CSV table of C-alpha atoms in Angstrom, one decimal:
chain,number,residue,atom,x,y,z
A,155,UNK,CA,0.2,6.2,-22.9
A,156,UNK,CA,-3.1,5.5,-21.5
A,157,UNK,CA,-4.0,3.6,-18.0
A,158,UNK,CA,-4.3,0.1,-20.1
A,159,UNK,CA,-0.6,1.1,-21.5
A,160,UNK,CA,0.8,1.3,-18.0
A,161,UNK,CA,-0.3,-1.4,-16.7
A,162,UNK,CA,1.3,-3.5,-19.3
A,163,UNK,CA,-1.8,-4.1,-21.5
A,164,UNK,CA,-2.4,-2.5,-25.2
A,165,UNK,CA,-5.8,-2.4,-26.5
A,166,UNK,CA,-5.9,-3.4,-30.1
A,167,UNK,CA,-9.2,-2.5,-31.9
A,168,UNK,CA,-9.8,-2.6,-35.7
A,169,UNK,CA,-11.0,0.6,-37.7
A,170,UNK,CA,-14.4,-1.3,-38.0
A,171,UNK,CA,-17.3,-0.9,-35.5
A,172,UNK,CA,-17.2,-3.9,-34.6
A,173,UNK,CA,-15.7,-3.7,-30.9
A,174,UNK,CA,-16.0,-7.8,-30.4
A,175,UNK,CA,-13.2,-7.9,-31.8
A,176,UNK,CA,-11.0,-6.0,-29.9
A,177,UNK,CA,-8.0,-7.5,-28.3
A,178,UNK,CA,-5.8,-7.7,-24.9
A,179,UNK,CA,-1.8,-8.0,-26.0
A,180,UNK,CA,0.9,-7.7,-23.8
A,181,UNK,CA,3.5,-5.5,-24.3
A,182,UNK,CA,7.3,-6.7,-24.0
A,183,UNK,CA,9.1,-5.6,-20.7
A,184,UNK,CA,12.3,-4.4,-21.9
A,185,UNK,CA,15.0,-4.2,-19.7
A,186,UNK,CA,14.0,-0.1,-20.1
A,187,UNK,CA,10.8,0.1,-19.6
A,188,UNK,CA,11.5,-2.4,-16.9
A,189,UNK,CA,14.0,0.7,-15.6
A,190,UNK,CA,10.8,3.1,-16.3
A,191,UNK,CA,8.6,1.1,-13.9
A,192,UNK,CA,10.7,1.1,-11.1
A,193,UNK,CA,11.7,4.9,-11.4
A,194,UNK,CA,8.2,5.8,-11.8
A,195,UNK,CA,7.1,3.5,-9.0
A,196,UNK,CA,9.4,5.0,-6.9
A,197,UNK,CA,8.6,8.6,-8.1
A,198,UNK,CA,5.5,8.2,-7.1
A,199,UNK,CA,5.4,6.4,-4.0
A,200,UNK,CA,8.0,8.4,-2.0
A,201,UNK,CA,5.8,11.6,-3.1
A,202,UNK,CA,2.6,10.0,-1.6
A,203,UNK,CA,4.2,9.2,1.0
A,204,UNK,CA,6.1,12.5,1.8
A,205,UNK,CA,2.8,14.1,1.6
A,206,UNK,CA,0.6,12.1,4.5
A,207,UNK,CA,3.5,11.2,6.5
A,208,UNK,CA,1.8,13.0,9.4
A,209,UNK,CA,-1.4,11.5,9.4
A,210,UNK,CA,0.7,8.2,9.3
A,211,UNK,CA,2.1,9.8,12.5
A,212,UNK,CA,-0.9,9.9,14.2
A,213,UNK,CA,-1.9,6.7,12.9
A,214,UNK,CA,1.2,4.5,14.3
A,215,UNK,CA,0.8,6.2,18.0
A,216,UNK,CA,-3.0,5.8,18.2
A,217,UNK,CA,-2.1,2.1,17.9
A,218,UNK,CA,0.7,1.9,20.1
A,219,UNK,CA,-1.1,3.3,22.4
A,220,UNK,CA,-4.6,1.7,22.2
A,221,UNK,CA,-4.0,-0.3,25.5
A,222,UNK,CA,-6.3,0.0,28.4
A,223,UNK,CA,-5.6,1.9,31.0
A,224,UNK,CA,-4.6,-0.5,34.4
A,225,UNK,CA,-7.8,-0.3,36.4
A,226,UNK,CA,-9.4,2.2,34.0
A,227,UNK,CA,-12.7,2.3,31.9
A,228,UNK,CA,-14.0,-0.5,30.3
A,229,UNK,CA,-13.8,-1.2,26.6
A,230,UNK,CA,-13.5,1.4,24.0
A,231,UNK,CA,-13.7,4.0,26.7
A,232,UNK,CA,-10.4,2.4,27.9
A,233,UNK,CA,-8.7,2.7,24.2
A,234,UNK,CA,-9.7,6.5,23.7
A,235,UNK,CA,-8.2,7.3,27.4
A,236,UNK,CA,-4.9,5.9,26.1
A,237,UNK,CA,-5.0,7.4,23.0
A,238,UNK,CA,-6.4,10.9,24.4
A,239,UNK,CA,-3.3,10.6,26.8
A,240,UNK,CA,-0.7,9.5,24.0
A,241,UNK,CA,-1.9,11.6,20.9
A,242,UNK,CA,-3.7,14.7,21.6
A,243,UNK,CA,-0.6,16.3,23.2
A,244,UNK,CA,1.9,19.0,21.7
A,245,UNK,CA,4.5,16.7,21.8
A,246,UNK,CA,2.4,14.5,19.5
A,247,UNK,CA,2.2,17.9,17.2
A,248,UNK,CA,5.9,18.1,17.4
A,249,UNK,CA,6.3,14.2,16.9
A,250,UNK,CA,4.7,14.1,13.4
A,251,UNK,CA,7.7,14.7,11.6
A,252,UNK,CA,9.3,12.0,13.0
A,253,UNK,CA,11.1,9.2,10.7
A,254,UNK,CA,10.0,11.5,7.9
A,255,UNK,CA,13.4,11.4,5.5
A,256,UNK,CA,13.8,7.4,6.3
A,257,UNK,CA,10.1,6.6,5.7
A,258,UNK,CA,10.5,8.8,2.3
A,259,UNK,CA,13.7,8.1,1.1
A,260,UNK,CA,12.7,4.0,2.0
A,261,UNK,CA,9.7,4.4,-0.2
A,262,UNK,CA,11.9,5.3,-3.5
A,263,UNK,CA,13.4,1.5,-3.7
A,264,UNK,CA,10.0,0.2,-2.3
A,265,UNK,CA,7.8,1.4,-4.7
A,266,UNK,CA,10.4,0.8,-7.7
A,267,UNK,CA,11.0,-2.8,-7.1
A,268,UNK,CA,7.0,-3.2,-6.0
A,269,UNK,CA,6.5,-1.8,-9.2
A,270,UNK,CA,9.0,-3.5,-11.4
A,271,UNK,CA,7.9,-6.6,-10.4
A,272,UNK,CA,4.5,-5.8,-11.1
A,273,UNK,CA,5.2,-4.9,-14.1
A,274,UNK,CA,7.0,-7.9,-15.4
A,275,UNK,CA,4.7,-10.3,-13.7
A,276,UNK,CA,1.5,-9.2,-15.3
A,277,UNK,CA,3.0,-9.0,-18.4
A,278,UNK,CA,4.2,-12.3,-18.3
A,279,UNK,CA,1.2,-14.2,-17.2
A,280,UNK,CA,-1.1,-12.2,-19.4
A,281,UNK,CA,1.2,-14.1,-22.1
A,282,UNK,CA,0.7,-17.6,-20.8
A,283,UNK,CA,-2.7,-17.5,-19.4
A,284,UNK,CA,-5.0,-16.7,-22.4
A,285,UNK,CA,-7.3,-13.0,-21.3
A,286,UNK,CA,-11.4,-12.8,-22.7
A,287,UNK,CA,-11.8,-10.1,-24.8
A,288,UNK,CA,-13.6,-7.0,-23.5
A,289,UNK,CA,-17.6,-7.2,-23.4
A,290,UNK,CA,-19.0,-6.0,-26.3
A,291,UNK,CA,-21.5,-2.9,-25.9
A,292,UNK,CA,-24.7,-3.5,-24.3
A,293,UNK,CA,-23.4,-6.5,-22.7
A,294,UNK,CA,-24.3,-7.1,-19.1
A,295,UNK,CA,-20.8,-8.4,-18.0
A,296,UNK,CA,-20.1,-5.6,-15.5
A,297,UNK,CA,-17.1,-7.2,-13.3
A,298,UNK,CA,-14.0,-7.9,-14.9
A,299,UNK,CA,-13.3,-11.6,-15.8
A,300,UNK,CA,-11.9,-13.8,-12.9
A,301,UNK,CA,-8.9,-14.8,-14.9
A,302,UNK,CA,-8.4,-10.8,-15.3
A,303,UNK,CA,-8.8,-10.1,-11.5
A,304,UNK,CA,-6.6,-13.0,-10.6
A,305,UNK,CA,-3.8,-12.0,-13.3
A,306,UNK,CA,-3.8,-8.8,-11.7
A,307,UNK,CA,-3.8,-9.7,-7.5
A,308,UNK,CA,-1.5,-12.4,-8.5
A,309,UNK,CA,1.0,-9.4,-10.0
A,310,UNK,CA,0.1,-7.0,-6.8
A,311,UNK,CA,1.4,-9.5,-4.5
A,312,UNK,CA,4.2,-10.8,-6.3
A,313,UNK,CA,5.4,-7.5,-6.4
A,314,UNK,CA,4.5,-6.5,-2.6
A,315,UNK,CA,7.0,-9.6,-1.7
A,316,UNK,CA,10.0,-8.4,-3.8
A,317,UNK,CA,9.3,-5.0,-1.8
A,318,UNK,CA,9.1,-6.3,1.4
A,319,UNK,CA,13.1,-6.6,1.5
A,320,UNK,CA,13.0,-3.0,1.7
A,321,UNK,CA,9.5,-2.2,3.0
A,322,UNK,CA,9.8,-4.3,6.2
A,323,UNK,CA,13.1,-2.5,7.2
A,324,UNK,CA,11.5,0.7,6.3
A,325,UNK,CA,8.7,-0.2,8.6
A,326,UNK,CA,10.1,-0.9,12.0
A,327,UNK,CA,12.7,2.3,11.7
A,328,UNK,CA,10.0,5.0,11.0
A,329,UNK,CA,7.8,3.1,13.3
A,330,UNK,CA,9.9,3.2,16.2
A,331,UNK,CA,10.8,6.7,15.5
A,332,UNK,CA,7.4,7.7,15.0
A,333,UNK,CA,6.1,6.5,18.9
A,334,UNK,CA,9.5,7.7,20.2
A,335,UNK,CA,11.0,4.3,21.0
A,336,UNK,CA,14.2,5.2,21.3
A,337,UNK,CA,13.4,9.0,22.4
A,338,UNK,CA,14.6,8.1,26.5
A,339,UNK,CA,18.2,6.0,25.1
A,340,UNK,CA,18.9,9.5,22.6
A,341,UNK,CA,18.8,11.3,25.6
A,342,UNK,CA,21.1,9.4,27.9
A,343,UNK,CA,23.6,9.4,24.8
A,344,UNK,CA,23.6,12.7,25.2
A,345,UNK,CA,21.4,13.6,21.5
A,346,UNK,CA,18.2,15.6,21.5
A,347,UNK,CA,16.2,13.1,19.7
A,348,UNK,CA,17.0,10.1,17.9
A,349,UNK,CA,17.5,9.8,13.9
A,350,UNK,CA,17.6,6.8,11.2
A,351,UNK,CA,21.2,5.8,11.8
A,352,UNK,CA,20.5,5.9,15.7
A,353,UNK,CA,17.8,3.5,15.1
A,354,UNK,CA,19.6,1.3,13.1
A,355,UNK,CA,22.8,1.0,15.2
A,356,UNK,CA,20.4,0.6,18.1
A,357,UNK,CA,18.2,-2.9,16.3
A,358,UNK,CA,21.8,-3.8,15.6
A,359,UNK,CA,23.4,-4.1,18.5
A,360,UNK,CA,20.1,-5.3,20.5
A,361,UNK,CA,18.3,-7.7,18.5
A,362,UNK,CA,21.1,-8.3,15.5
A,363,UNK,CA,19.7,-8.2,11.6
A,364,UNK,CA,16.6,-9.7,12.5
A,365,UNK,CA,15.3,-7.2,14.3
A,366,UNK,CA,15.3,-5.3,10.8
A,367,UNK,CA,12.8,-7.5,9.8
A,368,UNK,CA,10.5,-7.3,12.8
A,369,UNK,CA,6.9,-8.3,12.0
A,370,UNK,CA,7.9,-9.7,8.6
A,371,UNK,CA,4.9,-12.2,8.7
A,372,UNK,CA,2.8,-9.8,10.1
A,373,UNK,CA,3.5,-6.8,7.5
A,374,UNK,CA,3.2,-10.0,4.8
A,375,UNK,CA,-0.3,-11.3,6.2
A,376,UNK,CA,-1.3,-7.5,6.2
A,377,UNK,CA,-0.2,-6.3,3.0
A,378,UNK,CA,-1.2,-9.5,0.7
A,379,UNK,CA,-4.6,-9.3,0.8
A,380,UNK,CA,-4.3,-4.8,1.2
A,381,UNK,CA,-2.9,-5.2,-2.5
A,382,UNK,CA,-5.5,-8.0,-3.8
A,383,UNK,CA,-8.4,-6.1,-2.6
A,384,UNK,CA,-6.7,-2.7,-4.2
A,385,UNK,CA,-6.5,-3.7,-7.6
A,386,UNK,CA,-9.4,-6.2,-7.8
A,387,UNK,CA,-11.4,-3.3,-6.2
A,388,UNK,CA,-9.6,-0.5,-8.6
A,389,UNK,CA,-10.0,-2.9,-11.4
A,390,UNK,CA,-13.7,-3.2,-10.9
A,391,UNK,CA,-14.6,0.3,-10.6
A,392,UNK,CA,-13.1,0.8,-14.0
A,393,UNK,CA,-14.9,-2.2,-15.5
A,394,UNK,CA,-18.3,-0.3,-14.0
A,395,UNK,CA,-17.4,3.0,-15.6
A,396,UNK,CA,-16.8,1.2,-18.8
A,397,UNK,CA,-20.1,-0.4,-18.8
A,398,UNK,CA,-22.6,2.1,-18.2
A,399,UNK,CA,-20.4,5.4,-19.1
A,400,UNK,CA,-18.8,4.0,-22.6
A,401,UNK,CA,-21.0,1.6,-24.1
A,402,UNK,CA,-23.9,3.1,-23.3
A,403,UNK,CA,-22.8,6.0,-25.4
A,404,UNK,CA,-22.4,3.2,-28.2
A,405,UNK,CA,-19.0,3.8,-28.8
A,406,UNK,CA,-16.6,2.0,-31.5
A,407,UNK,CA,-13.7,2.0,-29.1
A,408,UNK,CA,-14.0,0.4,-26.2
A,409,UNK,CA,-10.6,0.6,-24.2
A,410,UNK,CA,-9.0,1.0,-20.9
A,411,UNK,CA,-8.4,4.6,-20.7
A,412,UNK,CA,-9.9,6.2,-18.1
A,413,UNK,CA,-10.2,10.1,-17.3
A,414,UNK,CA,-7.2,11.2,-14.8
A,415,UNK,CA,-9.5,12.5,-12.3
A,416,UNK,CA,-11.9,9.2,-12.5
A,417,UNK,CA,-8.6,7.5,-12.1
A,418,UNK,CA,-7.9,9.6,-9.0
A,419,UNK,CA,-11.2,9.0,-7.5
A,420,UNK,CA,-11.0,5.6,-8.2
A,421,UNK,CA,-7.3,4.7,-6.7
A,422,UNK,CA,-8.8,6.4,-3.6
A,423,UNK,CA,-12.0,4.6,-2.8
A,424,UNK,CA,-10.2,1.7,-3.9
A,425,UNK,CA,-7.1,2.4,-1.3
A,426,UNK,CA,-9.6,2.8,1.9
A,427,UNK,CA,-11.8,-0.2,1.6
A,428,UNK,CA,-8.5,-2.3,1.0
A,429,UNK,CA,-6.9,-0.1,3.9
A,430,UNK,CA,-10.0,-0.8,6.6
A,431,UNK,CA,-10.3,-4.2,5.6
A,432,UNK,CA,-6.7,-5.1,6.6
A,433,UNK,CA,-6.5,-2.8,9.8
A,434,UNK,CA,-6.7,-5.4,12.2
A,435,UNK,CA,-3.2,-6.8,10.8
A,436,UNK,CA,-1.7,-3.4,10.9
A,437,UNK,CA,-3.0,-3.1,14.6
A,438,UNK,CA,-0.9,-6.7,15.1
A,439,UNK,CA,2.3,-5.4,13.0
A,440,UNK,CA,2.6,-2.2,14.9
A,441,UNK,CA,2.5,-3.9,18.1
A,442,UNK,CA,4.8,-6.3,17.2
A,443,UNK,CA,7.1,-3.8,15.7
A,444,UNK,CA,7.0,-1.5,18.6
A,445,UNK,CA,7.3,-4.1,21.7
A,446,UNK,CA,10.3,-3.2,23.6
A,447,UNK,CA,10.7,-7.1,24.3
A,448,UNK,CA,13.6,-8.2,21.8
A,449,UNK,CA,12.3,-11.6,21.9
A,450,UNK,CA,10.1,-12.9,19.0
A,451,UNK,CA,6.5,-13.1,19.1
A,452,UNK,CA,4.3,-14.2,17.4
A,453,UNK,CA,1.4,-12.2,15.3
A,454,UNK,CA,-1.4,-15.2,17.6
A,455,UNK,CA,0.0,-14.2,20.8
A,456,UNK,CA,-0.1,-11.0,20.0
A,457,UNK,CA,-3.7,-10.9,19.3
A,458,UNK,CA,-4.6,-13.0,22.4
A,459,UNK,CA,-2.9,-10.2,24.5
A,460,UNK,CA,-5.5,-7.7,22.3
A,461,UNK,CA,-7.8,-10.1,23.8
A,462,UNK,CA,-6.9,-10.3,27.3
A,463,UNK,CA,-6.2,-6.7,27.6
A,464,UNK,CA,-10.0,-6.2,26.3
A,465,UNK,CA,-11.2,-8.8,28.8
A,466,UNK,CA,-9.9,-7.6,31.7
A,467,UNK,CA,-11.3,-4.3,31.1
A,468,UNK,CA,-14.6,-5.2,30.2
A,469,UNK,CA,-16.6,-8.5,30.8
A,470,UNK,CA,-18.4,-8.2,27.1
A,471,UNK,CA,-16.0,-9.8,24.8
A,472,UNK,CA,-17.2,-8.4,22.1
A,473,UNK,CA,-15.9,-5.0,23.2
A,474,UNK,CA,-12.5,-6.4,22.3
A,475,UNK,CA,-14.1,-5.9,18.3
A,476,UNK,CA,-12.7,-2.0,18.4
A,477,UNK,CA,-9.6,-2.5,19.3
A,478,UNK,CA,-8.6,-4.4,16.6
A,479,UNK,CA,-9.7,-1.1,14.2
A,480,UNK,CA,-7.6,2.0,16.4
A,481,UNK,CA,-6.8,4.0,13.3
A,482,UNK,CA,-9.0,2.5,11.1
A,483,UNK,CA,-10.4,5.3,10.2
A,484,UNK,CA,-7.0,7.2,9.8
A,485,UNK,CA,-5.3,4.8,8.0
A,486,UNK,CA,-8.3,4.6,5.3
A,487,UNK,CA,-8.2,8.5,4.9
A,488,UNK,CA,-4.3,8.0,4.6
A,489,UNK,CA,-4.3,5.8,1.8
A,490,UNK,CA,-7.2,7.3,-0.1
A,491,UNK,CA,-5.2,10.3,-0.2
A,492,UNK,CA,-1.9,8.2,-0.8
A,493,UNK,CA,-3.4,6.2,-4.2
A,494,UNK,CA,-5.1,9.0,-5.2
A,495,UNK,CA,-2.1,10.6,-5.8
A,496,UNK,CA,0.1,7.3,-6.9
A,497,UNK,CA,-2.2,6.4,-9.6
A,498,UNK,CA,-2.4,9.2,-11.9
A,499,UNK,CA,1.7,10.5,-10.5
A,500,UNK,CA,2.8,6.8,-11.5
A,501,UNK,CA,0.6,6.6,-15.1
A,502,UNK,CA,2.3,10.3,-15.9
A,503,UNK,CA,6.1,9.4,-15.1
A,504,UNK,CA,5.6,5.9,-17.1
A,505,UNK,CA,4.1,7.7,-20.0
A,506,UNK,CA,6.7,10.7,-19.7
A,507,UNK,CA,9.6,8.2,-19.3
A,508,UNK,CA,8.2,5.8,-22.1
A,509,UNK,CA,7.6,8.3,-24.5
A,510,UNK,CA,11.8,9.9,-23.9
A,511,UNK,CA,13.2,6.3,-24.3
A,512,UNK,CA,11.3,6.3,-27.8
A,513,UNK,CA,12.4,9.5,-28.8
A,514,UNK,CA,16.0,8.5,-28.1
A,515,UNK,CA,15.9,5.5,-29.7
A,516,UNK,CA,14.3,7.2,-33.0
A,517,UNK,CA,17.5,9.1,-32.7
C-alpha cells in the first residue's frame, strides 16, 4: 500500500500517457480498516515515543524550570541559571526515565483514536468536497491545492480532539512525574519515588477529575495548529518532490508514493518547524500543568506571569521573547526524530495489517 493508500486516498491513472486524467478516489473506511488505523496509529506512536522519552525529559524540566532566579541575572541569563540549576544535575540523568511506562502505554490509545479519526474524517470529506486532479507534468502548480491542504488540517485536528480524552490525562501524569512533583509527598508516604497510580490517586483526591484534564485549553490551543502546520507542511514537501523529481523525469504515472526514506526525512523536517512554531503554547501548558496551585488558571495569566517574571529581571521587555522558546530547540529535535519514525512505522503496519485482512477475507 503506498503513502496515498494510507492516508485514505487511491490514485487512479489510465494505461494511457495521458496523466491529466488521473484521479483522487476515496477509499471506504470499513469498520476493519477503521480497526487497522487505530492499531497502527497506536503501534506507531507509543514506539516513537518510547524511543525519545528522555529528551522529552529534559525538555518538560528545562520549562519548569525556566524561571528567573529571585534577585539574579537579567533576562536569558536568568533562564539558563535556573535551568543549569534544575537540569544539568545527576538526578536529572536519573530522572529521565521518569513517567516512562504511563507516557508509553498512554500513547497506544492516543495515537489509535488520533489516527482512527483521521482516518475516517479525510475519507469522508474527500467524498463530499470534490479534490482537483493532480498537475499534469511540466505544470508549475508546486503547492498542493487549498481545498487539499484544508481537507487534510481539517482531518489532523479533528483527530487530535478525539485524542485529547486520552492525551490530556496522559500529559499532566508523565508531566508531573517527569519534574518530580510529587517526588517530596512519595517520600513522606514512605515510597522511594512516586509511580502512575500514585499520581493519579494524588490529582484525585486534591483537585477531583478535573485535575486530569489540567491544561486542556492550553494542550488544545498548542496542538491544533502543531497538527495543521504538520501535514500542510508534510503535504507540501511531497507536492515539491513530485514536481521537480517525477515530472521532470516525464513520467506516465504520476502518484503519491513517495520513497520510505524521503518519507522519513520529510515527517521530520515537517515535525520541527510545526514543533518550534507552537513552543510558546507548550511553554504555557507545562506551566500550567505543573503549578502546585490546585486552583485554575488560566493559559493569559499564565503568560502575564512569563511577563512579569521577565520584567522584573530585566528592564528590556523584549528579553521576555526567550522565554517563551525554553526547549524550543529540544522539543523540535524531539519530534523530528518522533515523525520520522511514525511516518514510515505507521504506513508499514497499515499496509501489513491491510494486506492480512485481504488475505483472510480471500479465504
Amino acid at each position: 500500500m503506498s503513502a496515498a493508500q494510507a492516508s485514505g486516498m487511491l490514485i487512479v491513472t489510465p494505461s494511457t500517457n495521458n496523466t491529466s486524467n488521473a484521479t483522487l478516489i476515496p477509499i471506504t473506511q470499513s469498520p476493519v480498516r477503521i480497526m487497522n488505523s487505530f492499531l497502527a496509529g497506536a503501534l506507531a506512536l507509543s514506539t516513537s515515543f518510547a524511543v525519545m522519552h528522555p529528551l522529552d525529559t529534559l525538555k518538560t524540566r528545562m520549562q519548569a524550570a525556566a524561571e528567573p532566579v529571585a534577585g539574579g541575572r537579567p533576562g536569558t541569563a536568568a533562564i539558563g541559571s535556573a535551568i543549569r540549576g534544575s537540569i544539568l544535575t545527576p538526578e536529572t540523568l536519573r530522572a529521565l526515565r521518569k513517567g516512562f511506562l504511563t507516557s508509553v502505554l498512554g500513547a497506544g490509545p492516543q495515537g489509535g483514536l488520533r489516527w482512527a479519526t483521521y482516518e475516517v474524517v479525510k475519507s469522508n470529506l474527500t467524498r463530499w468536497i470534490p479534490q482537483p486532479p493532480p498537475p499534469k507534468p511540466g505544470s508549475r502548480q508546486i503547492l498542493p491545492s487549498g481545498t487539499f491542504m484544508a481537507t487534510s488540517a481539517t482531518s489532523a485536528i479533528a483527530g487530535d480532539f478525539v485524542s485529547s480524552i486520552v492525551k490530556v490525562p496522559r500529559e499532566v501524569i508523565t508531566s508531573r512525574l517527569q519534574t518530580g512533583y510529587y517526588d517530596a509527598a512519595a517520600r513522606s508516604a514512605g515510597r522511594s519515588a512516586p509511580n502512575a497510580l500514585f499520581a493519579v490517586r494524588s490529582i484525585l483526591r486534591q483537585e477531583g477529575v478535573a485535575g486530569l484534564f489540567k491544561g486542556f485549553f492550553s494542550t488544545t490551543l498548542r496542538d491544533w495548529p502543531f497538527m495543521a502546520i504538520l501535514f500542510t507542511t508534510y503535504d507540501t514537501l511531497k507536492n515539491i518532490h513530485h514536481h521537480f523529481i517525477v515530472t521532470s523525469a516525464g513520467s506516465a504515472h504520476h502518484t503519491h508514493e513517495i520513497p520510505t526514506l524521503k518519507s522519513t526525512l520529510f515527517g521530520g523536517v515537517a515535525g520541527a518547524l510545526a514543533a518550534f512554531s507552537t513552543t510558546p503554547f507548550d511553554v504555557i501548558r507545562t506551566r500550567i500543568m505543573t503549578r502546585k496551585e490546585t486552583a485554575r488558571v488560566s493559559m493569559r495569566t499564565v503568560a502575564r506571569g512569563i511577563l512579569a517574571e521577565q520584567a522584573r529581571a530585566s528592564r528590556t521587555g523584549l528579553r521576555a521573547v526567550p522565554a517563551f522558546f525554553v526547549g524550543g530547540a529540544a522539543r523540535s529535535v524531539w519530534w523530528f526524530c518522533v515523525c520520522s519514525m511514525f511516518f514510515p512505522i505507521y504506513e508499514r503496519a497499515r499496509e501489513g495489517l491491510d494486506d492480512w485482512a485481504d488475505r483472510r477475507d480471500m479465504i
